[in-house]
Amino acid sequence: MSIAVSQQISLFQSQIESRRFNEGTIRVLESFLASNDFKYLDGVVRALKQFVRNESLCIIQEIAGKSTEHKLLIVDFLVRVFALIGDTESCLALRYEALLMREQKATNDQRLLVSYSEWLTFAEHSLENGFCSIAKKACEKALLCFEMNIVVDPGKDDFVIEKIKKLRDVAVISASSRSVQAQAAEYFKKKTTLQTSQGSYISVEAKSSGSTLFRNGIKRRHRRQLDEHRHLEQNQEAS
């Protein structure tokens, strides 16, 4: 890795640690991500993703008492960072949390209302990345928007509602299919364990169902990441 790229990575990390959530930090990130030196350094990419995940956990804890507007600005920044570094799961998880936060606060501030199109777009992105159950929930949120709002264009609304329902059906079918695959994988995993204990080994890799809900999944992942981060700090102090 070139010295220039190394310096840019260090600068980006420093900006994040200093809580500088601005366009300058984004530009630094975009700069070294576009470098050919960086694209082929898998270890550095993994380390960068882990760094941002760890910092995002700390940041979210730090802004817990801030205003909704402030939280949304910070979350939007983190969403952009995760999108740029290719951490789709974290990106979608924070987008989901932001939408839920806006939905919760919209009763007191109409500017925070989440439109059906925002839920629909999120549902499409979730389904594309294998998060079928969360896509189904997002579709239901989108449909709820029509129940709560006055119909302005019946013809157009009927078309959009039908589109959302079809997407929801696809999500349900996909989630069921993944569930069956997961059950089959678990069966073969147990069978493999039994055969291994008897001296016969067959390698079977269990596949993730991909349907774990973000809200629970992100909390468990964050707790795990925090434990790993603390363990790393303890090891560094011990050395």
Short mmCIF file of C-alpha atoms in Angstrom, two decimals, residues 12 18 31 60 83 90 107 164 186 219 222 225 238:
data_model
loop_
_atom_site.label_atom_id
_atom_site.label_comp_id
_atom_site.label_asym_id
_atom_site.label_seq_id
_atom_site.Cartn_x
_atom_site.Cartn_y
_atom_site.Cartn_z
CA PHE A 12 -10.15 9.29 7.81
CA SER A 18 -12.74 13.35 16.30
CA SER A 31 -10.37 9.44 -2.31
CA ILE A 60 -24.82 5.87 18.51
CA ALA A 83 -22.52 2.33 1.67
CA SER A 90 -24.82 -2.17 8.49
CA THR A 107 -46.72 12.47 15.34
CA ILE A 164 -46.25 -3.15 -3.11
CA GLU A 186 -29.32 -27.56 10.03
CA LYS A 219 -28.14 -5.08 18.62
CA HIS A 222 -23.11 -4.44 18.23
CA GLN A 225 -18.41 -6.06 18.39
CA ALA A 238 -1.41 -6.35 28.53
#
